[in-house]
C-alpha positions as MATLAB code, in Angstrom:
seq = 'MQEFDKNSSNRELIIEILRYFSFWKYYLFSIFLILIFSSIYLRYATPYYDVNAKIEIIDKAQDSEMALPTAMTIFNRSMINLDNEIGVINSYSIHERTVKLSALNVQYFSKGKIKTSEIHSSHFLKDFNFDFKIDTDTISTTKKYDITYSNGILEITSFDENENFLEKNSFNGISTNLNQHKLPFNLSLKEEKDFINKKVIINSIDDTVLKFMQLIKVDVSSSESDQLSISLQYPNSLVATDYINSLIEVFNKDGVTDRQLEYKNTIDFVESRSVFLKAELEAIEIQKQNFKTKNKLSDIQIGTGIILNKQNDYNSELFNASSQKDLANLLKESFIRDSLKYIPVNIGLDNQSLNNQIAIYNEKISQRDKLLLSAGPNNFIIKKIEKEILNFSETIYNSIENYLESLEKIISNIESKENEFTEDYLNIPTNEKILRSIDRELEIKEALFLLLLQKKEEAAINFAVIKPSIKII';
ca = [
      24.390    8.640  105.964;
      26.165   11.839  104.937;
      25.970   10.819  101.264;
      22.220   10.280  101.605;
      21.755   13.793  103.120;
      23.769   15.334  100.274;
      21.681   13.586   97.591;
      18.476   14.610   99.354;
      19.597   18.244   99.453;
      20.450   18.269   95.727;
      17.101   16.729   94.907;
      15.238   19.397   96.862;
      17.200   22.135   95.059;
      16.298   20.679   91.639;
      12.630   20.422   92.625;
      12.648   24.038   93.810;
      14.237   25.252   90.531;
      11.718   23.261   88.473;
       8.869   24.746   90.510;
       9.994   28.337   89.650;
      10.808   27.367   86.079;
       7.165   26.448   85.542;
       6.460   30.228   85.511;
       8.802   30.853   82.555;
       5.993   32.342   80.483;
       5.435   35.090   83.041;
       9.165   35.817   83.293;
       9.450   36.058   79.524;
       6.406   38.296   79.301;
       7.772   40.578   82.061;
      11.123   40.910   80.288;
       9.281   41.683   77.053;
       7.264   44.469   78.751;
      10.377   45.931   80.353;
      12.122   46.084   76.992;
       9.112   47.771   75.370;
       8.785   50.388   78.134;
      12.538   51.018   78.120;
      12.481   51.533   74.369;
       9.539   53.960   74.637;
      11.239   55.895   77.442;
      14.543   56.175   75.599;
      12.716   57.302   72.462;
      10.575   60.013   74.030;
      12.427   61.067   77.204;
      14.285   64.390   77.018;
      18.059   63.814   77.189;
      20.308   66.286   78.997;
      23.794   66.993   77.667;
      26.625   68.026   79.966;
      28.758   70.654   78.184;
      32.031   71.691   79.865;
      34.744   74.269   79.280;
      37.912   75.095   81.200;
      39.549   78.523   81.312;
      42.678   79.880   82.962;
      42.593   83.332   84.567;
      45.615   85.421   83.543;
      47.237   87.354   86.387;
      47.410   90.949   85.184;
      49.861   91.821   87.980;
      52.583   89.880   86.152;
      52.462   92.034   83.019;
      51.870   95.432   84.610;
      54.411   98.027   83.557;
      54.573   99.375   87.129;
      54.668   96.024   88.904;
      57.536   95.616   91.394;
      58.758   92.244   92.701;
      56.793   91.046   95.717;
      56.923   87.992   97.930;
      54.064   86.506   95.906;
      55.752   86.968   92.514;
      59.222   85.966   93.745;
      57.899   82.568   94.844;
      55.716   82.337   91.696;
      52.444   82.430   93.602;
      49.344   83.781   91.917;
      47.664   86.931   93.185;
      44.328   85.995   91.555;
      41.271   85.727   93.776;
      39.285   82.950   92.069;
      36.261   83.554   94.316;
      35.991   87.065   92.863;
      36.289   85.706   89.309;
      33.570   83.126   89.986;
      31.391   85.901   91.391;
      31.869   87.917   88.203;
      30.991   84.945   85.969;
      27.870   84.233   88.041;
      26.791   87.885   88.060;
      23.539   88.992   86.454;
      25.186   91.565   84.193;
      27.557   89.008   82.615;
      24.710   86.571   81.935;
      22.496   89.364   80.620;
      25.126   90.379   78.052;
      25.603   86.697   77.149;
      21.893   86.162   76.498;
      21.700   89.320   74.371;
      24.843   88.416   72.441;
      23.483   85.027   71.334;
      19.762   85.980   71.320;
      19.068   82.974   73.536;
      15.817   84.428   74.854;
      14.319   83.102   71.614;
      13.844   79.312   71.681;
      13.125   77.108   68.676;
      11.373   73.710   68.844;
      10.538   70.834   66.548;
       7.161   69.264   67.350;
       6.444   65.582   66.886;
       3.306   63.558   67.541;
       4.309   62.959   71.149;
       7.527   64.785   71.891;
       8.554   68.435   71.421;
      12.331   68.963   71.307;
      14.317   72.171   71.463;
      16.591   72.760   68.470;
      19.358   75.232   67.722;
      18.505   78.340   65.718;
      20.765   77.169   62.882;
      18.651   74.018   62.452;
      15.445   76.044   62.530;
      16.745   78.485   59.925;
      17.510   75.638   57.522;
      13.790   75.580   56.729;
      12.828   79.244   57.231;
      13.871   82.785   56.458;
      13.084   84.386   59.806;
      13.121   88.159   60.456;
      11.972   89.891   63.647;
      10.075   93.172   63.331;
      10.764   94.100   66.963;
      13.701   94.163   69.335;
      13.371   90.850   71.182;
      15.368   92.275   74.099;
      12.379   94.487   74.966;
       9.921   91.590   75.404;
       8.544   91.629   78.971;
       6.231   88.583   78.874;
       6.628   85.202   77.236;
       5.005   84.686   73.816;
       4.600   81.299   72.119;
       3.943   80.570   68.458;
       3.051   77.238   66.839;
       4.060   77.167   63.157;
       2.561   74.541   60.835;
       2.591   74.140   57.084;
       0.411   71.633   55.256;
      -1.396   71.504   51.902;
      -0.089   74.941   50.872;
      -1.394   76.680   54.027;
       0.974   78.315   56.550;
      -0.630   78.693   59.982;
       0.825   80.513   62.991;
      -1.044   80.201   66.298;
      -0.192   82.543   69.185;
      -0.345   81.651   72.890;
       0.542   83.478   76.086;
       2.957   82.193   78.727;
       0.216   79.992   80.264;
      -0.630   78.356   76.907;
      -3.847   80.366   76.608;
      -4.943   80.866   72.990;
      -4.509   84.417   71.652;
      -4.966   84.376   67.879;
      -4.485   82.348   64.760;
      -3.041   83.625   61.467;
      -3.376   81.716   58.193;
      -1.422   82.475   55.027;
      -1.884   81.045   51.555;
       1.541   80.035   50.353;
       4.890   79.741   52.069;
       5.398   83.328   53.318;
       3.858   85.861   55.726;
       5.238   88.852   53.801;
       2.255   89.155   51.439;
      -0.362   89.667   54.173;
      -0.829   92.212   56.936;
      -0.567   90.743   60.420;
       0.331   91.621   64.012;
       2.961   88.958   64.439;
       6.344   90.240   65.754;
       8.165   88.497   62.904;
       8.009   87.606   59.227;
       8.945   84.184   57.955;
       8.932   82.259   54.727;
       9.828   78.703   53.809;
      13.032   78.331   51.850;
      11.435   75.523   49.881;
       7.974   74.011   49.837;
       7.543   70.837   51.882;
       4.686   68.448   52.567;
       4.460   69.104   56.302;
       6.264   71.230   58.889;
       5.440   71.562   62.579;
       7.629   73.966   64.558;
       7.377   76.170   67.621;
       8.978   79.478   68.621;
       9.023   80.872   72.175;
      10.129   84.451   72.864;
      11.049   84.869   76.540;
      11.911   88.006   78.454;
      15.587   88.739   79.019;
      15.137   88.578   82.805;
      13.544   85.124   82.762;
      16.190   83.755   80.394;
      19.052   85.211   82.440;
      17.718   83.778   85.698;
      17.211   80.372   84.058;
      20.791   80.131   82.832;
      22.174   81.534   86.103;
      20.589   78.535   87.861;
      21.831   76.040   85.269;
      25.433   77.210   84.926;
      28.042   75.860   87.339;
      31.497   77.351   87.892;
      34.077   75.524   90.011;
      37.792   75.763   90.738;
      39.658   73.029   88.858;
      42.201   72.510   91.634;
      43.468   74.329   94.700;
      46.904   74.939   93.153;
      45.795   76.355   89.788;
      44.168   79.485   88.368;
      41.786   77.443   86.230;
      37.997   77.442   86.378;
      35.672   74.753   85.072;
      32.373   75.942   83.561;
      29.615   73.381   82.978;
      26.007   73.453   81.776;
      23.407   70.676   81.555;
      20.847   71.385   78.840;
      18.500   69.415   76.526;
      20.303   70.671   73.411;
      24.086   70.403   73.214;
      24.424   73.085   70.503;
      22.484   75.639   72.551;
      24.552   74.805   75.647;
      27.807   75.080   73.682;
      26.693   78.379   72.171;
      25.867   79.766   75.619;
      29.152   78.701   77.244;
      31.193   80.097   74.332;
      29.323   83.394   74.535;
      29.717   83.480   78.328;
      33.488   83.024   78.016;
      33.649   85.729   75.331;
      31.674   88.219   77.449;
      33.725   87.425   80.569;
      36.997   87.895   78.699;
      35.798   91.182   77.197;
      34.737   92.379   80.645;
      38.212   91.627   82.014;
      39.899   93.398   79.089;
      37.635   96.433   79.535;
      38.437   96.486   83.247;
      42.177   96.550   82.470;
      41.671   99.266   79.876;
      39.914  101.625   82.323;
      43.190  102.692   83.930;
      44.766  103.603   80.585;
      41.566  105.270   79.405;
      41.562  107.460   82.494;
      45.180  108.462   81.811;
      44.325  109.357   78.198;
      41.372  111.505   79.294;
      43.518  113.199   81.927;
      46.260  114.107   79.419;
      43.751  115.349   76.838;
      42.044  117.646   79.350;
      45.365  119.078   80.611;
      46.879  119.461   77.151;
      44.296  122.081   76.268;
      45.399  124.336   79.130;
      49.108  123.729   78.520;
      48.731  124.591   74.838;
      47.054  127.878   75.746;
      49.819  128.682   78.260;
      52.506  127.925   75.656;
      50.903  130.277   73.159;
      50.642  133.013   75.790;
      54.361  132.682   76.731;
      55.457  132.717   73.088;
      53.426  135.886   72.462;
      54.964  137.440   75.586;
      58.483  136.611   74.333;
      57.725  137.975   70.890;
      56.319  141.248   72.266;
      59.269  141.659   74.660;
      61.878  141.218   71.925;
      59.973  143.533   69.580;
      59.578  146.243   72.221;
      63.245  146.144   73.257;
      64.583  145.552   69.739;
      66.434  142.418   70.782;
      67.931  139.740   68.559;
      70.778  137.434   69.822;
      72.339  138.357   73.157;
      75.953  137.248   73.699;
      76.416  135.174   76.790;
      78.951  136.238   79.405;
      81.671  134.203   80.927;
      81.453  130.426   80.527;
      82.191  129.402   84.103;
      79.423  131.507   85.624;
      76.918  130.467   83.013;
      77.830  126.812   83.345;
      77.156  127.008   87.051;
      73.994  128.914   86.402;
      72.912  126.326   83.825;
      73.338  123.593   86.390;
      70.994  125.414   88.728;
      68.628  126.074   85.841;
      68.531  122.355   85.062;
      67.774  121.524   88.679;
      65.146  124.255   88.826;
      63.658  123.009   85.565;
      63.297  119.448   86.898;
      61.860  120.605   90.216;
      59.404  122.990   88.536;
      58.279  120.287   86.097;
      57.680  117.899   88.979;
      55.769  120.620   90.823;
      53.531  121.257   87.816;
      52.870  117.535   87.396;
      52.067  117.177   91.098;
      49.718  120.169   90.929;
      47.981  118.711   87.863;
      47.540  115.409   89.721;
      46.276  117.240   92.812;
      43.735  119.223   90.745;
      42.370  116.063   89.112;
      42.337  114.033   92.345;
      38.959  114.119   94.045;
      38.834  112.545   97.455;
      35.846  110.295   98.305;
      35.082  109.904   94.557;
      35.972  106.170   94.372;
      37.389  106.645   90.860;
      40.670  105.696   89.204;
      43.672  108.009   89.582;
      45.898  108.619   86.518;
      49.036  106.503   86.670;
      52.577  106.962   85.376;
      52.254  110.623   84.338;
      55.936  111.343   84.922;
      56.289  111.835   88.698;
      59.738  110.919   90.049;
      58.248  109.946   93.413;
      58.179  106.137   93.230;
      56.457  105.815   96.597;
      53.557  107.980   95.414;
      53.358  106.063   92.123;
      53.141  102.759   94.027;
      50.413  104.146   96.276;
      48.368  105.176   93.223;
      48.810  101.721   91.652;
      47.598  100.015   94.854;
      44.678  102.467   95.079;
      43.604  101.697   91.487;
      43.838   97.963   92.206;
      41.449   98.404   95.152;
      39.050  100.369   92.919;
      39.157   97.538   90.367;
      38.509   94.972   93.112;
      35.492   96.980   94.345;
      34.057   97.311   90.815;
      34.289   93.529   90.321;
      32.500   92.861   93.606;
      29.714   95.294   92.623;
      28.875   92.981   89.700;
      27.779   90.230   92.093;
      26.855   92.159   95.288;
      24.851   95.238   96.209;
      26.392   98.599   97.183;
      25.432   98.022  100.828;
      27.245   94.682  101.059;
      29.518   94.680  104.119;
      32.520   93.489  102.087;
      32.079   96.363   99.632;
      31.596   98.817  102.506;
      34.819   97.543  104.065;
      36.737   97.940  100.786;
      35.272  101.431  100.252;
      36.412  102.404  103.743;
      39.918  101.146  102.920;
      39.844  103.085   99.633;
      38.761  106.305  101.358;
      41.471  105.938  103.993;
      44.018  105.222  101.288;
      42.871  108.244   99.272;
      43.646  110.436  102.291;
      47.107  108.894  102.424;
      47.664  109.611   98.710;
      46.410  113.179   99.082;
      48.748  113.775  102.031;
      51.617  112.257  100.024;
      50.910  114.685   97.184;
      50.891  117.589   99.662;
      54.151  116.413  101.221;
      55.750  116.012   97.798;
      54.677  119.545   96.840;
      56.117  120.908  100.095;
      59.434  119.175   99.451;
      59.503  120.530   95.883;
      58.800  124.044   97.193;
      61.791  123.756   99.504;
      64.002  122.475   96.680;
      62.922  125.310   94.379;
      63.451  127.856   97.160;
      66.961  126.539   97.827;
      67.890  126.633   94.129;
      66.551  130.167   93.729;
      68.467  131.308   96.801;
      71.652  129.848   95.306;
      70.934  131.658   92.073;
      70.666  134.898   94.009;
      74.224  134.342   95.226;
      75.411  134.975   91.681;
      73.593  138.301   91.385;
      76.825  140.258   91.633;
      78.296  138.148   88.835;
      75.445  139.247   86.623;
      75.791  142.974   87.237;
      77.305  143.361   83.809;
      74.692  141.274   82.045;
      71.869  143.358   80.596;
      68.584  143.230   82.452;
      66.845  142.349   79.222;
      68.821  139.141   79.023;
      67.661  138.101   82.480;
      64.065  138.776   81.597;
      64.352  136.990   78.276;
      66.069  134.012   79.852;
      63.294  133.831   82.457;
      60.733  133.764   79.666;
      62.706  131.094   77.783;
      62.988  128.976   80.891;
      59.251  129.144   81.525;
      58.639  128.309   77.893;
      60.966  125.294   78.033;
      59.269  124.005   81.168;
      55.832  124.188   79.588;
      57.059  122.650   76.312;
      58.774  119.774   78.114;
      55.703  119.171   80.237;
      53.475  119.284   77.157;
      55.687  116.796   75.287;
      55.911  114.527   78.336;
      52.139  114.387   78.633;
      51.819  113.644   74.912;
      54.335  110.824   75.302;
      52.413  109.379   78.249;
      49.204  109.649   76.228;
      50.742  107.660   73.377;
      52.060  105.031   75.807;
      48.624  104.722   77.418;
      46.970  104.518   73.989;
      49.306  101.694   72.934;
      48.704   99.810   76.188;
      44.956  100.379   75.748;
      45.046   98.904   72.233;
      47.293   95.895   72.898;
      45.931   94.874   76.284;
      46.318   91.134   76.852;
      43.288   88.826   77.179;
      42.082   88.236   80.713;
      41.645   84.485   80.221;
      43.050   81.566   78.251;
      40.806   78.768   77.072;
      42.223   75.381   78.020;
];
C-alpha cells in the first residue's frame, strides 16, 4: 500500500512538471526579452564610479619647536581633532578653491544618438583647440553649447540653463577664429573629421561647489587612527579623480598656510621693530661720537681690576634685565587685547611660562580660524572659543605686566648695588662714566637688534620648510 502511494505521488509530480513544460515557448521568449532589455540598459544607463582616497593628518604639535612633553605626547596619543579637519574639508571655501583650481565648473560631453556622456577635459581637447575669452569663474548663470561638425560646417548652438534656445552660430571650416561672434570661447578642430557631436556646459562657481559638496563624503577610517577616507561617486572616473586630487592639494595647502601664519606674524613683528631699533642705534652712535669729540676723548684707562670686575658683573646682569625689559615692552606694544590675532612667539623672552601661554593662545586662535571655515561667526562654539581667547588674552597681558614689574625690581636692585661702589669710582673721570653709560646703552640696542634679526631668520626658515599637513596613504 505504501509503495502504491509513493508511485502515485511520483506520477503526479511528473504530470505537473509536464504541464508547466508545455509553456516552454513563453519561458524562452521571456528570457529572450529580459536579455535584450538588460543589454539595452547596460549600454545606455549612466554608470557611477566610486573614487576613494585616504589621507593621514599630521599632528603639528609633535614638530613644534616650542612643544613641551604632555600627557598626550608621553603616551603617544594624538592631539588632532578629526571632526575639525572634516569640517574644514567640507567647508565651502575649500571646495570653491578646488573647483577654481581644476576649472570643474566647465563640463564637457560627448553626444550619441541616445545617450549623452560626460567626458574629461583632456578627452575633449584631443579633438579641439579650446580657448575661453572670458573668466569662467565670473559666470553667474548656466550656459550650454551644442557643438557639431559635419560636411565642412561647424555649428555651435547656445541654450540657457532651462534648455531654451538662444542663438545659433555657423562657421565655414573647422575654426571660429575667422568670424566675429558673441560666443565666450574660440575653438578649432585639430584635424578635419567626418562628424563630431559634442556639448559644453559652463556652470556658475556656486552651483558647482554646492554640487560637489553634496557628492563628496569624508569619514574617519578608524577610531584609533588619524586617517580620513574621502570618496566621491560620479559618472566619470577621471573627473572624480581630478576633483579628489585637487581637494587634497587645496586642503594640504590650507593646512601649510595655517602653520605659516605664526611665523609670518613673527617676521612682520621683527621687521616693524627693526626700523625703530636701527634709528635708535644711529642716534646713540651719533651721541657717542659728539661726546668724544667735544671732550677730546680717545682711550680711557680702566682703574683697578677687582672693582671693575665686580662692576662688570653687575653690568652683565643689568644688560640682561634691560634687554628682557625692552623685549617685554615691544611685545606689550604689539599686543592688542580683544583683537583675536596671533601673538609673536619665541622673540627671546626668558619667561618660559609667558612663552607657553602665548603658544596656547595662538593654538586657540588657529582652532577658531579653522572652525570659521565651516561655521558662521555667531556659532555658539565659536563664541565660546572667542570668550576663552579673550579671557586668556587678559591673562597674557597681566603676565606681561607682572614680568615687567619683576624686571623693574631687578634693575632697581642692580642699580642700587652699583651705587654702593660710587666711592670706589671717585678717582675715575666723570667722562668715563658717561661714556660707559653710552656704550652700555649702545650694546643693549645692538644685542637686541641682532637678536631680533636672528629670530627673523629662524622664523623665515621655519616658514619656508614647514612640513605638509597631510600624508597621502
